Amino acid sequence: ADWYPYDAAKIEPPFAADGKSVDVTYVPLDKASKPWNICVSFPHMKDAYWLGVDYGVAEEAKRLGVKMNLFEAGGYTELDKQISQIEDCVAAGAQAVVIGAISADGLNNLVSEIHKKNIPVIDVINGISSPDISAKSLVSFYTMGSEAGAYLAKKHPAGSEEVEVGWFPGPAGAGWVSAANQGFLDAVKGSAVKVLEPKFGDTGKEVQLKLVEDALQANPNIRYIAGTAVTAEAAQGVIRERGLQGKVDLLSFYMTPGVYEGIKRGFILASPADSMVIQGRIAVDQAVRILEGKDYIKHVGPKIFVVDPSNIKDVSPTNILPPDGYKPVFNVN
Amino acid sequence: MDNANTPLVEMTRISKEFPGVKALDGVDFRLQRGEVHVLFGENGAGKSTLISILSGLYRPTSGSLRIDGEEVDLRSVHDAARHGIGTVFQEFSLIPTLRVFENVYLGRELKRGPLTDRRAMAEGARALFHDLGFEIDIRRRVSTLSRAEQQMVEIAKVFLGKARVLILDEPTASLTEKETRKLFAFIAKAKADGVGIIYISHRIQEFREIADNISVLRDGRLIGTVSARDTSEKTLVELMTGRAIDQIYPEIGRQPDGRTLMTLRRMHGAGFHGVDIDVRAGEVLGVAGLVGSGKSRIWRSVLGLQPIRSGTVTLKGRDVTHAATRHMLRGGVYYLPPDRKGEGLQLAATARENIKLNLLGRAEIVGRLGIVAPRRARALADKIGERVGIASAHMGRIVSKLSGGNQQKVLFGKGFGEERDIYIFDEPTVGVDMGTRAALYRLIKEIAEAGKAVVVISSDLPEVMNLTHRLLVFSKGRVSAELTGTEIAEENVLKYFFAETGIQP
Amino acid sequence: MTIQSSRTEDAGAPRTRANILLAAIRYVFLRVGVLPFFLVFSLVVFSLISNQFLSIQNLTNVARQSVYLVLVSLGQMLVLITGGFDLSVGTAIAMTSVVSAMAMVALAPVMPDMIWLAILLGAGAGLGAALLIGCLNGLGIAQFDVSPFIMTLGVQSVGAGIALFLTGGVPISGLPYDFGNFFGFGRVLGIPVPVMIALLAIVGIWLLMNRTKLGSHIYAVGGNVRAANLSGVNTKRVLFLAYVLCALLASLAGLLLTARVESGETNLGGTIALESIAACVIGGVSLRGGLGRVENVVLGAFFIVLLQNGMNIAQIGSYMQMVLLGSLLVLAVILDQFRYRMLVGDR
Amino acid sequence: MTIQSSRTEDAGAPRTRANILLAAIRYVFLRVGVLPFFLVFSLVVFSLISNQFLSIQNLTNVARQSVYLVLVSLGQMLVLITGGFDLSVGTAIAMTSVVSAMAMVALAPVMPDMIWLAILLGAGAGLGAALLIGCLNGLGIAQFDVSPFIMTLGVQSVGAGIALFLTGGVPISGLPYDFGNFFGFGRVLGIPVPVMIALLAIVGIWLLMNRTKLGSHIYAVGGNVRAANLSGVNTKRVLFLAYVLCALLASLAGLLLTARVESGETNLGGTIALESIAACVIGGVSLRGGLGRVENVVLGAFFIVLLQNGMNIAQIGSYMQMVLLGSLLVLAVILDQFRYRMLVGDR
Ligand SMILES: Nc1ncnc2c1ncn2[C@@H]1O[C@H](COP(=O)(O)OP(=O)(O)OP(=O)(O)O)[C@@H](O)[C@H]1O
Ligand SMILES: Nc1ncnc2c1ncn2[C@@H]1O[C@H](COP(=O)(O)OP(=O)(O)OP(=O)(O)O)[C@@H](O)[C@H]1O
Ligand SMILES: [Mg+2]
Ligand SMILES: [Mg+2]
């Protein structure tokens, strides 16, 4: 079962902050002409999200017949380690580099250095501000947040009864969190949805669990809990414990296996999917196309859609999630 | 300088209190230029405390201190050094991880420009050791030196600084005759240069040779200052103890033919070489010797606190040569360590808890699952406290806040926790005042007369001479004499302190 | 020094009311440490800020949230009293979570009729994994005399690597419902099961420390290891057992957390090592070893959770929370330092 | 003990070639520690695995990458030798990065003609922030006698909170180009500027430790603080200065990193505290204090970076890397333990 053609959106002009989104259908190459060496760098591989990207990157490398070599820095505080790892893999002979960046600005120098060596750099998932990037395969977290918000706004349009939403966007200060936060808040503007003060916190289950409990404590009238996937996963138990099933619904603004399972079992209401597997796949395809001098879309990402009980049966989970029991793959030869 | 009569050091009404101990009580002390002034007194009399105040280590609770007629407030050793006071502390002040010459120059490094001049320091140290006649490689790390060598480094350190006041706290404790001679020659030279010297020693026979004046301290008070030339040793000892010996030391009955409970044979280890000892029931065995003679370490190795290189230890017929400490204790040995703060007591626990710790081997206190019967343990601990004479109000106090005497009683009390056959007391009365001493001696008497074996290791000569039935004298890691009855006399013992190894009379 | 001079003052001055209050504060401070003051202070402040804070419901909420930190802090207390510390409790939690979840997920389909047996075996596997961690720590520290810092740090790194390797970072879901329903959310006699278990553990550890030989020996080893040796304590065995018990308590917390989040997670317990040390220190456990009481440690852990809860309810930003927690920790230790000096005397 | 007995053995046995080799290994081990063995071993293994590894390009790569860890490890060494440690170096780096970047971004437009002055002032501001951290640590540890663990942990938490608060977690970009061009990528005499600066720092710290009074006193305080005090060393001042110097060295690393990434970042140096301690320990610095040589620490830091580089090039998965690094650390300390016993003698 091939993943393509896949509904995607490209940004025109590429890399522009105010670029327009144009729908396209993404079709990758069939095979690479030779086994290129591609290096991939992630901030970490401690959750299912990055595992999904790993799955996409590794599978696509296998499908195209190129070599892939992946590093993870160990966390979002390890910018210096990410830099060293990328330098190391360039030294080891990488011909293209795919980066899920820890910092939007902090890698600019390195990117231009690599660019000078004629090695293409592809920006995946997180976003890098350097103009020397060759291609971007990502969706904006603003859109993710806004999709989640729009879902609620549609259910509770202006004029209907006001509903309270507890909002848990993730760790304060992280780029993707502030983008999603903005998107969510913008999308519910003008509807009957009343968002409570955002509760920032690390995306560990204990932390989110505490935040949710404390919020339910402070605001007994909450109708929805929306936030990170971890929030939604962690909240399921609390809802059940307090007998709030049906009284409080859960939303995530991105997809993980836990959220998927939750939607399937009816514990979680909905979540937009950014198809992180596909983002990984496209990044590798872009790299190969650049290396082989073929046409490529400079700035593209899979189309975002909301998964809820109505459509979950039609969605192919292997495009939006790593398969069950998938183990991280660090090398493809 | 203009007034030659101004004393170099003048300490007036100096008092110093430690929690629970009044170490000094209104002591006056003067030192002139070119004077060698001996401080004399028994253990815990306050000698070290007095010179520690002069060295800036402690600040007096009250009293004033003048140097060259000028009132000073010494806040640190560094401060004192700037006033020209150099001290050899009883407790060594060497850094084990540094080399000899680095230690010698520590705190007053030679510099060339902004950097230290290591070559000059090495040269200086070499020359100094040569002048002093100490043969030590100045590049060795101090941790690899023997105690005597460390003592030499310690001495060299203070002779390096151009001190106006030299303080030597028991410098000869572990030196040989030869090195002691060299040291005395140096002291004479310093004296001629107008340096004032404070000298602390327990060796009375040295005083005649170097001292001008002797100040005697007892229980933190100045008893008097006498001229060294006109005062006999006997008078000095009387001044020092201040009471008739037989009031303190009880007569201990001896079992005529006690069973031999423990035997040491051909014991070799760090600090002792080829030692044979029998420990018998119903007898007090004394062990005397200079610092570093091995008198402590032989027993520590028996207890498993340091390795035994060769030899055998037999306890009631069983070979226990390399047994772990706890097995020796379970076998019926009690060891009272000399350093009660470092090794003896749980400082942050109460007296009762300290004693209770040694009750945990008793079946009636600890059930089969390791559950402690709290009330029974408490009652038993209090009974032991009573037996060793700790006031019941003190049983619940944190032990570090008790006086040294009471701490020592707690340490004795730990020995009564379980049935023991052999009691080894290493410095049983260190830093303990006379009244408590008498009480502790009575405890020793009780134990011995109940048919237990008692070993008393002590650097307090009157103590070992008056308590023991049989006295072993250690010298350089060997037993230089075994004395009984009337043989146990001061000049006899002293003779064997310095006896070359193993020569029997 | 300090004590004596103030004592003399006390004796000299007339016994005014202020003096009695000061003496009472002094007494509580010396007996229990700074915690009661912190606790009273924060209770007052938070209940002024928000009237939600002191509601019964919120306080039970805090009680349940604090279960995990309490359990880990109890273990941490054991090793702190011996004079060491354990940085690998977080790894013990993650390991337990991952291993027990994997075992349950593997066993549940095999024995569908005996789901409780599968749960039991799974829990056993988790505890076993933590036991291994504890044994490693204990061995290195007691036998090879490695500094607890390096030993537990190394084990933490190794354990985290293995846990990640086992799962790839993906939560292991599909645990038996009964597990989460009972250990995560169940109630017995109206009391949440995790709270119940924590209470049992508290009582157990209290008995251990106050009524058993091992407990006395743990205090003794931390108070003065050489003196303990001379009192016939098998110091190596005691050290070893302290680390094993610590790992097992962390593991218990890991099991309860796994039940609570209903999945096996590698990223549980990321900061709990430092938090539990902080809880102990605030609860008056001395980092020099030898001092520390079970009830105060429980209070300390409870206090930290209460503080976080209060700060959450008072809407204090998470950066500010970091600053406040850090300062509080240092303050607590400085005050503890004074307390130690007062208790033991200088040097 | 150990030394003496084995010495006699050596003397007794015939001087075969194996014996000489063993004696040589013993000698190197006692003088320098385990590091040379680790280094040789990993060089051999990695160059067998990949022929990229020993290329000039990769080795200069390693040299440049190791600059930051080397600088931090030098600072860490100072405090380790005094017998403490510093967990807040990561915060010092983040603080420096954020503060200096903010200052430069604010100043550059004000003084467009004197861009170097703006850079200088910015760097000064960054160093000042780290100085504050160092002073706090030093004060708490030297004056209030707080355990280095808690003190630096608390300061770390407070500092991280403040750094995040200042930036909101968003990188500060728009630094003067000259800053990045010179300190991040510039070359002087063909040598990268960061490497140059690290070399200067190494020489400076070497001189400090081997040729100055302060250096000797740092060793003395760590070797035996009471004896140092009795020798007239102002131990509190020495302790204080060690923590200040440590923070400043970390700050220097922070400046260079900031120049390298051309933005002020709070997410630098997350694990550098533990890595630098590991580098020192592997370089033979004793956690008991008093022992440690500059050149070996530099080698230790270099080794860790080399190891990570080698593992990256050999494509060892990062989970495995965690396991390997953790085990190596513990192994190094166990071996160091033996070495210490051999050197100092078993009391
Ligand atoms: N730091 C201290 N804390 C508490 N008590 C102390 C301290 N130092 C000394 N003492 C006590 O003060 C008293 C005097 O001790 P000091 O060391 O001055 O005696 P000394 O005359 O030097 O004895 P010795 O001949 O044994 O060296 C003793 O009772 C001792 O226990
Ligand atoms: N030459 C030496 N080398 C190493 N340590 C020594 C040496 N001499 C004495 N010591 C240690 O110094 C401490 C003080 O010794 P102490 O004053 O008890 O004299 P001692 O009883 O004669 O000592 P020992 O019997 O150990 O020689 C003891 O702990 C002893 O182990
Ligand atoms: Mg003395
Ligand atoms: Mg002795």
Coordinates of C-alpha atoms in Angstrom, one line a residue, chain A residues 45-48 51 72 172-174 197-200 203-206 209-211 213-214 217-220 233-234 237-238 240-242 257 261 265 267 322 326-328, chain C residues 52 55 57-58 61 64-65 164-171 177 181 184-185 187 257 260-263 265-270 272 275 305 308-309 312-313 315 318-319:
Chain A
M45 CA 13.0 10.6 20.2
K46 CA 11.2 10.3 23.5
D47 CA 7.6 10.4 22.3
A48 CA 5.4 8.9 19.6
L51 CA 8.8 8.2 16.3
E72 CA 18.5 12.7 18.2
A172 CA 5.5 27.8 27.7
G173 CA 8.0 29.4 25.4
A174 CA 8.3 26.5 22.9
E197 CA -6.6 31.2 31.0
P198 CA -4.1 28.9 29.1
K199 CA -2.3 26.5 31.5
F200 CA 1.2 26.0 30.3
T203 CA 4.3 17.5 28.1
G204 CA 4.8 14.8 30.7
K205 CA 1.8 12.9 31.7
E206 CA 2.2 13.6 35.4
L209 CA -2.5 15.3 34.8
K210 CA -2.0 17.7 37.7
L211 CA -2.8 20.7 35.5
E213 CA -7.0 18.1 37.9
D214 CA -6.3 21.5 39.3
Q217 CA -11.0 21.9 40.6
A218 CA -10.9 25.6 40.0
N219 CA -13.6 25.6 37.3
P220 CA -16.3 23.1 37.8
E233 CA -4.4 11.1 27.0
A234 CA -3.9 11.9 30.6
G237 CA -8.6 8.7 33.4
V238 CA -9.6 11.8 35.4
R240 CA -13.7 8.6 34.1
E241 CA -12.8 8.8 37.8
R242 CA -14.9 11.8 38.3
P257 CA -1.3 6.8 19.0
E261 CA -7.0 5.1 20.3
R265 CA -12.8 4.2 21.9
F267 CA -13.0 8.9 25.1
P322 CA 3.9 5.1 13.6
Y326 CA 7.4 0.2 15.8
K327 CA 10.9 0.5 17.2
P328 CA 13.0 3.6 16.3
Chain C
Q52 CA -10.8 27.4 46.0
S55 CA -11.8 23.5 49.9
Q57 CA -12.1 18.7 47.5
N58 CA -8.9 20.5 46.6
N61 CA -6.9 16.4 45.3
R64 CA -3.9 12.1 45.8
Q65 CA -1.4 14.0 43.7
L164 CA 13.9 4.0 25.7
F165 CA 15.3 1.2 23.8
L166 CA 12.5 -1.1 25.0
T167 CA 9.8 1.2 24.0
G168 CA 11.2 3.6 21.4
G169 CA 9.6 6.4 23.5
V170 CA 6.1 5.3 22.6
P171 CA 3.7 4.8 25.5
Y177 CA -8.7 -2.1 32.6
N181 CA -9.5 1.0 37.6
G184 CA -5.3 4.3 39.5
F185 CA -8.8 5.3 40.3
R187 CA -11.5 3.5 46.1
L257 CA 1.6 6.2 38.2
R260 CA -3.0 6.3 36.9
V261 CA -1.9 7.2 33.3
E262 CA -3.0 3.7 32.1
S263 CA 0.1 3.3 29.9
E265 CA 5.7 5.5 29.8
T266 CA 9.5 6.2 29.6
N267 CA 9.0 9.9 30.4
L268 CA 7.6 9.4 33.9
G269 CA 9.6 10.8 36.8
G270 CA 11.9 13.1 34.9
I272 CA 11.3 13.4 40.6
E275 CA 12.1 17.0 43.8
V305 CA 2.8 19.3 45.9
Q308 CA 2.7 23.6 43.1
N309 CA -1.0 23.2 43.4
N312 CA -1.2 26.6 39.7
I313 CA -4.4 27.8 41.3
Q315 CA -2.0 31.2 38.2
S318 CA 5.8 28.2 35.4
Y319 CA 9.1 30.2 35.1

